[in-house]
CSV table of C-alpha atoms and ligand atoms in Angstrom, one decimal:
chain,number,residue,atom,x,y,z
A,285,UNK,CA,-1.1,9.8,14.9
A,286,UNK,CA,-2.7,10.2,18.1
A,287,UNK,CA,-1.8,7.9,20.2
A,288,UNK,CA,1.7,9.9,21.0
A,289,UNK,CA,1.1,12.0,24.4
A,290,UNK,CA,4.4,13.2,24.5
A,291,UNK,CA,5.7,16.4,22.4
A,292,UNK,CA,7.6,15.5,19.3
A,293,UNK,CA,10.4,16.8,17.4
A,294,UNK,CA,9.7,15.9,14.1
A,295,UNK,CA,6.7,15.0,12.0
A,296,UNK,CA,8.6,11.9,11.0
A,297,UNK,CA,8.5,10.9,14.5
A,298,UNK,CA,4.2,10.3,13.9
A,299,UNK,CA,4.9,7.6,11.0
A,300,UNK,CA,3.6,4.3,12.2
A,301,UNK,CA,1.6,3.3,15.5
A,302,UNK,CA,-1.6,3.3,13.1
A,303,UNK,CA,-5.1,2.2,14.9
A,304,UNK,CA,-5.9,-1.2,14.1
A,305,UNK,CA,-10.2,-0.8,13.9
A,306,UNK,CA,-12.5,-3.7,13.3
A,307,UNK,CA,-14.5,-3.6,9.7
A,308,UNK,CA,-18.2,-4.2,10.5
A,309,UNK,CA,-19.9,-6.3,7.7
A,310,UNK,CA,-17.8,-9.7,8.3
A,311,UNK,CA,-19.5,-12.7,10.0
A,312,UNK,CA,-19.6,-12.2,13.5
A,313,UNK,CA,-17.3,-14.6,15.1
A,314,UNK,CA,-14.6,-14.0,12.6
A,315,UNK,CA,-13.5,-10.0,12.8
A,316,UNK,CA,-12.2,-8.6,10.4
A,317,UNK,CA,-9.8,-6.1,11.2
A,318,UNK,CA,-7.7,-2.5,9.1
A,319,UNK,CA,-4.9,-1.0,9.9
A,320,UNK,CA,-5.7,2.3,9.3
A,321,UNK,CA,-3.1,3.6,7.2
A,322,UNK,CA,-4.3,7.6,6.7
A,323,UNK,CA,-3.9,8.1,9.9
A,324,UNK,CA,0.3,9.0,8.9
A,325,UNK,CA,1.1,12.3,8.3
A,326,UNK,CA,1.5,12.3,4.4
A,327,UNK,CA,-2.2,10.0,4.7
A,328,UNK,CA,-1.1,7.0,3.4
A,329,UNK,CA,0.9,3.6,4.0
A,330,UNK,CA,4.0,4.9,2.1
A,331,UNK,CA,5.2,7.4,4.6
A,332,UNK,CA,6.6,3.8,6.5
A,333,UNK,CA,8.6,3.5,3.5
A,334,UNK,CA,9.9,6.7,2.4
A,335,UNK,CA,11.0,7.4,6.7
A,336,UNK,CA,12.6,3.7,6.3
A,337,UNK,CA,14.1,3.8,3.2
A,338,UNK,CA,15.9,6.8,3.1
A,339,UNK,CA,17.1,6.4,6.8
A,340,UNK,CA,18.5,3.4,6.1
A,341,UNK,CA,20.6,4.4,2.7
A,342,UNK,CA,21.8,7.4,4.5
A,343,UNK,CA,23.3,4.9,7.2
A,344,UNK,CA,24.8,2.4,4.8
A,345,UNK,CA,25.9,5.2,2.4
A,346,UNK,CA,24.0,4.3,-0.2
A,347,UNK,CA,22.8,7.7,-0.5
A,348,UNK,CA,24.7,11.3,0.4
A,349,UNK,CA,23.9,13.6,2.7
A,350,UNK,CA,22.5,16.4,0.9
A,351,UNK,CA,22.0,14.2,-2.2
A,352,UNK,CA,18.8,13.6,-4.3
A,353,UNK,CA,16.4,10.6,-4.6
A,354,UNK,CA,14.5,9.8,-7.8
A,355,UNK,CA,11.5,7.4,-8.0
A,356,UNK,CA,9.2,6.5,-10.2
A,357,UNK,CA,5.6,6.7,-8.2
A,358,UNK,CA,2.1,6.3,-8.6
A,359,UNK,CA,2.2,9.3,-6.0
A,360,UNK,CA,1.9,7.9,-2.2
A,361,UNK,CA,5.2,7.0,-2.3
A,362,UNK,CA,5.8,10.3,-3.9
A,363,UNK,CA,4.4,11.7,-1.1
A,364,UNK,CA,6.4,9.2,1.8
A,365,UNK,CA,9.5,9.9,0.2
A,366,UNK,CA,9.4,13.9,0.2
A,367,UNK,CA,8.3,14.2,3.5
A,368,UNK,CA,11.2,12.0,4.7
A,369,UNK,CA,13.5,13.6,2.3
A,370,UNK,CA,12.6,17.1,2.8
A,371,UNK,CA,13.2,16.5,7.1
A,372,UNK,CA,16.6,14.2,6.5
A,373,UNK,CA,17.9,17.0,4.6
A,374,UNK,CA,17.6,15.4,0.7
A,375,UNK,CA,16.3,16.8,-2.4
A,376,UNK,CA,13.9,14.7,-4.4
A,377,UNK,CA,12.1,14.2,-7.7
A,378,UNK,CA,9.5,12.1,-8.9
A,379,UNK,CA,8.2,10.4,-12.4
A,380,UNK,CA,4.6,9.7,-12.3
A,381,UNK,CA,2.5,8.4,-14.9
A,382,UNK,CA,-0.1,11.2,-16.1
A,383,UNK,CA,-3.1,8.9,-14.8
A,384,UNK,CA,-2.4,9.3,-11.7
A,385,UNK,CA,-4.6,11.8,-9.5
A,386,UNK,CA,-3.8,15.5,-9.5
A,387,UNK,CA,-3.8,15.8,-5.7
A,388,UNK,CA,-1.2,13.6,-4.9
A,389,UNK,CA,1.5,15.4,-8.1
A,390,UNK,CA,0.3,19.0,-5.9
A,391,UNK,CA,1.2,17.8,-2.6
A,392,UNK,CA,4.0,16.6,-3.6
A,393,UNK,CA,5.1,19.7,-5.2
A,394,UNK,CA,4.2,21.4,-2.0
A,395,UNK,CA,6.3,19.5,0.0
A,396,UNK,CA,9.4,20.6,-2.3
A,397,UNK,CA,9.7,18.2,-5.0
A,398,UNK,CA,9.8,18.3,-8.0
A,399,UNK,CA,7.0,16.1,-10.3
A,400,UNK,CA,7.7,15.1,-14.0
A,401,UNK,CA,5.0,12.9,-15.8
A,402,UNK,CA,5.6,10.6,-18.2
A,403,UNK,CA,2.5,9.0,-20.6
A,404,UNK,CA,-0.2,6.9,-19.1
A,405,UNK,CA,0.5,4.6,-22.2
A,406,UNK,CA,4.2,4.0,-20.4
A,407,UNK,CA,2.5,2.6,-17.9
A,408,UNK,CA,4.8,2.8,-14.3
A,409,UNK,CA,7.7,0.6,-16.8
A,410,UNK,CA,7.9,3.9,-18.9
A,411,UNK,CA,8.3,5.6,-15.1
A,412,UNK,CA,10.7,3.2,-14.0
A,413,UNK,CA,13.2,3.8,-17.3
A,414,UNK,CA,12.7,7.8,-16.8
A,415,UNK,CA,13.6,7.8,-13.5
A,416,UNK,CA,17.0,5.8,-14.3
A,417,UNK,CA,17.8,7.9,-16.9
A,418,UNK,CA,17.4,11.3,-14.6
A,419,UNK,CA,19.5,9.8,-12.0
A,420,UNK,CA,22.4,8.9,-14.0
A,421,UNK,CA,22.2,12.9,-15.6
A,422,UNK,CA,21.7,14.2,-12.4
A,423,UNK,CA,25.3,14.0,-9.5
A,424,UNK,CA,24.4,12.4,-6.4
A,425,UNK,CA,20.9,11.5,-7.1
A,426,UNK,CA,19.9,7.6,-6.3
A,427,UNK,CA,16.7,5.8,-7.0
A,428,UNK,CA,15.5,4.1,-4.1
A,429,UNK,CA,13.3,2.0,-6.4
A,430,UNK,CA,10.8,0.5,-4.2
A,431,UNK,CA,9.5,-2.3,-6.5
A,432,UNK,CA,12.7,-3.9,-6.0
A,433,UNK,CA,14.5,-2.5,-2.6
A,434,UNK,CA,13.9,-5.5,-0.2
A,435,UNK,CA,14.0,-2.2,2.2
A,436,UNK,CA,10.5,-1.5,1.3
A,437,UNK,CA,9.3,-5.3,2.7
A,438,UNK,CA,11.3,-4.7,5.8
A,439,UNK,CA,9.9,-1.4,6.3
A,440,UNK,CA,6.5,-3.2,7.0
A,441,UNK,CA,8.6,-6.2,8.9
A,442,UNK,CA,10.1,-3.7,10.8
A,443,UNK,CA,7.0,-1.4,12.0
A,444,UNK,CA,3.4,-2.5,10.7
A,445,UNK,CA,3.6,-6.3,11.1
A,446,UNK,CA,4.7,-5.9,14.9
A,447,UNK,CA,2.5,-3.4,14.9
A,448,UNK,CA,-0.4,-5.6,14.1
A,449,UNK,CA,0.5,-8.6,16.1
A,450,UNK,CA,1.0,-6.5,18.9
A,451,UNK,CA,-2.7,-5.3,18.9
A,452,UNK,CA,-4.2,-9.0,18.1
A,453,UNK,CA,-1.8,-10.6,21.0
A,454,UNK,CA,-0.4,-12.9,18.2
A,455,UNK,CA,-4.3,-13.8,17.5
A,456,UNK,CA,-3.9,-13.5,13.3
A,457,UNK,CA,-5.4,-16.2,11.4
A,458,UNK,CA,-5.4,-14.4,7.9
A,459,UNK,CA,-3.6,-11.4,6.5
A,460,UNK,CA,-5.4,-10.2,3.2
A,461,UNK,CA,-3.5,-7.1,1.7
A,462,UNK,CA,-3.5,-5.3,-1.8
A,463,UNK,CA,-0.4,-5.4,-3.9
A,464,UNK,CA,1.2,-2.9,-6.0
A,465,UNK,CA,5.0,-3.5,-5.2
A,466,UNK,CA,3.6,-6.0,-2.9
A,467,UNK,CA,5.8,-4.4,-0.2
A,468,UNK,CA,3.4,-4.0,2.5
A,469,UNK,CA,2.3,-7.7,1.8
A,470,UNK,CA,5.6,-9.2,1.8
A,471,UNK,CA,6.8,-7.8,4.8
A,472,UNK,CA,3.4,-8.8,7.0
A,473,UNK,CA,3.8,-12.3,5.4
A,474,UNK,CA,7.0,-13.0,6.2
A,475,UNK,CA,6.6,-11.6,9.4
A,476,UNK,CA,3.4,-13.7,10.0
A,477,UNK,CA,4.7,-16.9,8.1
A,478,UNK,CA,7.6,-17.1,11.0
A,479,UNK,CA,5.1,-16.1,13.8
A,480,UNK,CA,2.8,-19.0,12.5
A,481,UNK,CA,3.3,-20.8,9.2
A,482,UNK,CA,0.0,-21.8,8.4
A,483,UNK,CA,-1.3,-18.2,8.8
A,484,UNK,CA,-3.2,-17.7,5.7
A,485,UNK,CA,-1.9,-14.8,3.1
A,486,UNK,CA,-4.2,-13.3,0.2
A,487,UNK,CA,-2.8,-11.1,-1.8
A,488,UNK,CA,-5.5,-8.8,-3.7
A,489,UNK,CA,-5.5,-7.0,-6.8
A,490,UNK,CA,-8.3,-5.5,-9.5
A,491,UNK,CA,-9.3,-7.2,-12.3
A,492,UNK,CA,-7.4,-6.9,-15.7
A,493,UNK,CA,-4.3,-7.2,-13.5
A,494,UNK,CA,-1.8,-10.1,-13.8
A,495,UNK,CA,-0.3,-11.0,-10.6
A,496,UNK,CA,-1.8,-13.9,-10.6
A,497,UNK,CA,-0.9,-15.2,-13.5
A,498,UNK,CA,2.5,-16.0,-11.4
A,499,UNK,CA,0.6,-18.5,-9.3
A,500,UNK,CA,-0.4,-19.7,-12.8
A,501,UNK,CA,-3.8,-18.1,-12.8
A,502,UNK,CA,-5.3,-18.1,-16.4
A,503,UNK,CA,-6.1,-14.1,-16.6
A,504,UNK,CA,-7.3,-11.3,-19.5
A,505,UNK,CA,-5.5,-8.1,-19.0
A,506,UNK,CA,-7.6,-5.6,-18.9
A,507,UNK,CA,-8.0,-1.4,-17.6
A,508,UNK,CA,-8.9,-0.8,-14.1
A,509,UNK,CA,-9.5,2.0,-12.1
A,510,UNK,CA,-8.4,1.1,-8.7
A,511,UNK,CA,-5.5,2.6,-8.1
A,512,UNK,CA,-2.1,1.6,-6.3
A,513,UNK,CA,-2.4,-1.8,-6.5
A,514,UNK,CA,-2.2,-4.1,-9.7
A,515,UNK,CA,0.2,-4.6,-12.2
A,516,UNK,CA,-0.2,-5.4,-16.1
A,517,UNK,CA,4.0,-7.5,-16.1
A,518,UNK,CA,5.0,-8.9,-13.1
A,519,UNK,CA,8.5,-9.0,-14.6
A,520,UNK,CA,8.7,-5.7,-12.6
A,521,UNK,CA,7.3,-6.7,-9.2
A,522,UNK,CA,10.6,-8.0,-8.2
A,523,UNK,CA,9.2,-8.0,-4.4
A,524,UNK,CA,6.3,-10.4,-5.1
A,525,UNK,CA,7.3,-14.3,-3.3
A,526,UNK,CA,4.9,-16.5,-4.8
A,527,UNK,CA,5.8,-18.9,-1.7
A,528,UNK,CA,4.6,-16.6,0.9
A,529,UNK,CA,1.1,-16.1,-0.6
A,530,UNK,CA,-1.8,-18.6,-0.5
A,531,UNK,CA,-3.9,-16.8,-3.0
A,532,UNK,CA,-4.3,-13.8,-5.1
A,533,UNK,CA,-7.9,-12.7,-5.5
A,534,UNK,CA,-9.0,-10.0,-8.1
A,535,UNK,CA,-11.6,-7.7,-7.2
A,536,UNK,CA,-13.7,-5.7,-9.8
A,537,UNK,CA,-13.7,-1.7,-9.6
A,538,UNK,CA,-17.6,-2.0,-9.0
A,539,UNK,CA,-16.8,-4.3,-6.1
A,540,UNK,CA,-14.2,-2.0,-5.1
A,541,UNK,CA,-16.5,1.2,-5.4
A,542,UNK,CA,-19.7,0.2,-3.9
A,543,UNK,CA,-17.5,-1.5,-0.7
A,544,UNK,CA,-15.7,2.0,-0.5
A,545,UNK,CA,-18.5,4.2,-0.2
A,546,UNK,CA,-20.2,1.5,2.4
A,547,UNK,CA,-17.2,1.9,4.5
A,548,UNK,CA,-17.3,5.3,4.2
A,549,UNK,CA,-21.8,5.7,5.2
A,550,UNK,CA,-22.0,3.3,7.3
A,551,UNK,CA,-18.6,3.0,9.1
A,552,UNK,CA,-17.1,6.6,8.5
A,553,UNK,CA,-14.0,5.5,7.3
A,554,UNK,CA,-12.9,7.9,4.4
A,555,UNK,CA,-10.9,5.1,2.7
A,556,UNK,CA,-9.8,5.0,-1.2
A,557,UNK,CA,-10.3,2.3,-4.1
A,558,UNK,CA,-7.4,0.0,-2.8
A,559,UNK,CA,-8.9,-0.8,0.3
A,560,UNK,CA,-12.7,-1.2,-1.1
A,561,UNK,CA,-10.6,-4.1,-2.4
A,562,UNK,CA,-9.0,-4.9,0.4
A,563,UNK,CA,-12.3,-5.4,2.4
A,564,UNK,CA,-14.1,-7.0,0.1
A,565,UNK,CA,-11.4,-9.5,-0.5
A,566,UNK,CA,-11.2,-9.9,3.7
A,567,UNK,CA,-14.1,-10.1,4.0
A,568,UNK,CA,-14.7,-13.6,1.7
A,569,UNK,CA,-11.6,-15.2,3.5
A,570,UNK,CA,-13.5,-14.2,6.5
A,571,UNK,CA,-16.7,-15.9,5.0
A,572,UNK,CA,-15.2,-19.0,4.2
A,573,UNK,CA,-13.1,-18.9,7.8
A,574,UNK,CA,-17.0,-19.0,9.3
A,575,UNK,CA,-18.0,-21.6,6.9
A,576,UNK,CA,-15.0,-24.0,7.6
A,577,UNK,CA,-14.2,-23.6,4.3
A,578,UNK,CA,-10.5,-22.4,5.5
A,579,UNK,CA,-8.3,-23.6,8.4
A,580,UNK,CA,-6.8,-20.5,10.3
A,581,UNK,CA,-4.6,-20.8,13.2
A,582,UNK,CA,-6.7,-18.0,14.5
A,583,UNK,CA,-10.3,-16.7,13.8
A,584,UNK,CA,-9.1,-13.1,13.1
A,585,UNK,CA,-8.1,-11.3,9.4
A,586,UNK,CA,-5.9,-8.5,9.4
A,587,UNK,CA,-6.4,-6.4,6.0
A,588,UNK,CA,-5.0,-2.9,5.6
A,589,UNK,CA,-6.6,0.6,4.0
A,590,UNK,CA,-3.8,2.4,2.6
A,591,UNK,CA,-4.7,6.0,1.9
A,592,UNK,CA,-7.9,8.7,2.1
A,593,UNK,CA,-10.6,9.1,-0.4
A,594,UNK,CA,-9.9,13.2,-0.1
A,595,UNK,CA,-6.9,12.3,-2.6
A,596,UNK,CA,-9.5,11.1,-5.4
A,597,UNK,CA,-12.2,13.6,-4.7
A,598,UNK,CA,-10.9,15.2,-8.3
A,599,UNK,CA,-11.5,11.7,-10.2
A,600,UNK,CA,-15.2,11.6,-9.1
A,601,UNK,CA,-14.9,8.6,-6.1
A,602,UNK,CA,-17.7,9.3,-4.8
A,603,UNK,CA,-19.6,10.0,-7.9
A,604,UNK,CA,-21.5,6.9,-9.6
A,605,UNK,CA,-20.1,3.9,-10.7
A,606,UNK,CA,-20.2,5.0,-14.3
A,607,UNK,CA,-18.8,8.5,-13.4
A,608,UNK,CA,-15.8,7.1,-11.8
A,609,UNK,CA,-15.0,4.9,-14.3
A,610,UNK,CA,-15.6,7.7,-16.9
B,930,PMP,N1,-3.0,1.3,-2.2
B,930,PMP,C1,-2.5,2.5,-2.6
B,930,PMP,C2,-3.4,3.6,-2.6
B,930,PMP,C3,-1.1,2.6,-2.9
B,930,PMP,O1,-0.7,3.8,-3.3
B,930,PMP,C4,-0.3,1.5,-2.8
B,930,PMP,C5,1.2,1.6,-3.2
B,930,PMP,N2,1.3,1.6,-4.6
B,930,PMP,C6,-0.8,0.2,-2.4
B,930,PMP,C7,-2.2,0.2,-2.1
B,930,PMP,C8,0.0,-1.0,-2.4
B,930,PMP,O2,1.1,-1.1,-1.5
B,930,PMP,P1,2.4,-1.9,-1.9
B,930,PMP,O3,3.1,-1.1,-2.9
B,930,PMP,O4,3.1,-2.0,-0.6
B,930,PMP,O5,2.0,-3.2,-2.4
């Protein structure tokens, strides 16, 4: 990230310290602010966790040096994980469901690991059992697991929450973030929640997905194309604390898409379907912050974009509505 101005050692020394830039089509006297999560070297949010994760293992000797790690991934924390494992001296492997785009499966591979894919119709459950079964075959290899490592919440405890509330002076009335583990959530909730209680938390995920059917939403499962946030059983989002979150909002994949390519023509931001989301979602607690609809402790939202659009160009992102979907 640019913001160091000193010379570094290591490329896992430019994780974090993300700029925090205002979104532009909120009401005025509430900002809406992203943390803009691309800006890490592997381009997405999960090179906080894979740097985190794996440095704190090695300390508490949960994992070898030398050894391998195993994780079932949608691909950014495919990504997080390989950079950090390839510099810390680790070998690692990764199970993604065949869904997922081809960019992220190739640089993963080019970063040294090694990619198996299991079937889309597995869903990430059918990742999840794979990657057990290849660490128990395989010496010295652990899976991290980051739907259910608290290490992956305190990652975002640790570095993006004080991140944000560093930037804002304290000033956060509303955090609004997507959830796929619901580690990036968890740990700005918490960390907001003790900051301020009555800071308001939305957690944001597409339609067809069930996370809120653990606040006891009434939902139809359906297919979705945003990607990295969602999930069709809860049962496996051990992460997820109901009693940090206020609200879960779903956003539809034509919401999603027509707020992504905005961002990108008439903000150039170069952001992905989990943040088209993201903003739209902010942007309605935002709405209803300006209406008095919703008591903040602060006029402000914090929302955060989590990877690039360059990582979908292959699945048409840019393309229609009907193309993307397609
Ligand atoms: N967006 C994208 C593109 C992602 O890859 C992820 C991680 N699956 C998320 C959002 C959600 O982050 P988290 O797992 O911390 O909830």
């Amino acid at each position: 990230m640019t913001t160091h101005e000193q010379p570094l050692e290591s490329v896992l020394e430019t994780i974090g310290q993300t700029p925090l830039v205002r979104v532009h089509n909120g009401p005025d006297d509430v900002p809406v602010y992203a943390k803009l999560e691309s800006f890490n070297p592997g381009a997405s949010v999960k090179d906080r966790i894979g740097r985190y994760m794996l440095e704190r293992m090695l300390e508490q000797g949960d994992l070898e040096p030398g050894g391998t790690v195993v994780e079932p991934t949608a691909g950014n924390t495919g990504i997080g994980l390989a950079i950090a494992a390839g510099q810390l001296g680790l070998e690692s492997v990764f199970v993604v469901p065949e869904r997922f785009s081809v960019e992220k499966q190739q640089l993963m591979s080019a970063l040294g690991a090694q990619v198996i894919n299991t079937p889309t119709a597995d869903g990430m459950g059918g990742a999840i059992d794979r990657a057990h079964d290849l660490a128990d075959e395989l010496e010295n290899a652990v899976v991290p697991q980051q739907f259910s490592n608290p290490l992956n919440t305190e990652a975002h405890y640790e570095t993006t929450a004080p991140e944000i509330y560093d930037a804002l002076e304290g000033e956060v009335g509303a955090i609004v973030a997507g959830c796929g583990t619901a580690g990036t959530l968890m740990g700005l909730a918490k960390y907001a929640r003790e900051h301020n209680p009555e800071t308001y938390i939305a957690a944001v995920e597409p339609k067809g997905s069930l996370y809120g059917t653990v606040l006891g939403d009434d939902l139809e499962e359906g297919d979705y194309k945003i990607e990295g946030i969602g999930t069709h059983d809860p049962a496996t989002n051990d992460l997820f604390d109901p009693s940090l979150v206020d609200e879960i909002t779903a956003i539809s994949d034509a919401d999603a898409h027509a707020e992504l390519r905005r961002l990108a023509r008439e903000e150039g931001h170069l952001v992905a379907s989990s943040a088209g989301a993201a903003s739209v979602a902010a942007n309605r607690v935002a709405e209803r912050i300006a209406a008095g609809d919703l008591e903040t402790p602060h006029d402000t939202v914090v929302t955060v974009f989590p990877d690039s659009s360059e990582r979908y160009l292959s699945k048409g992102i840019y393309r229609s509505l009907e193309e993307w979907e397609s």
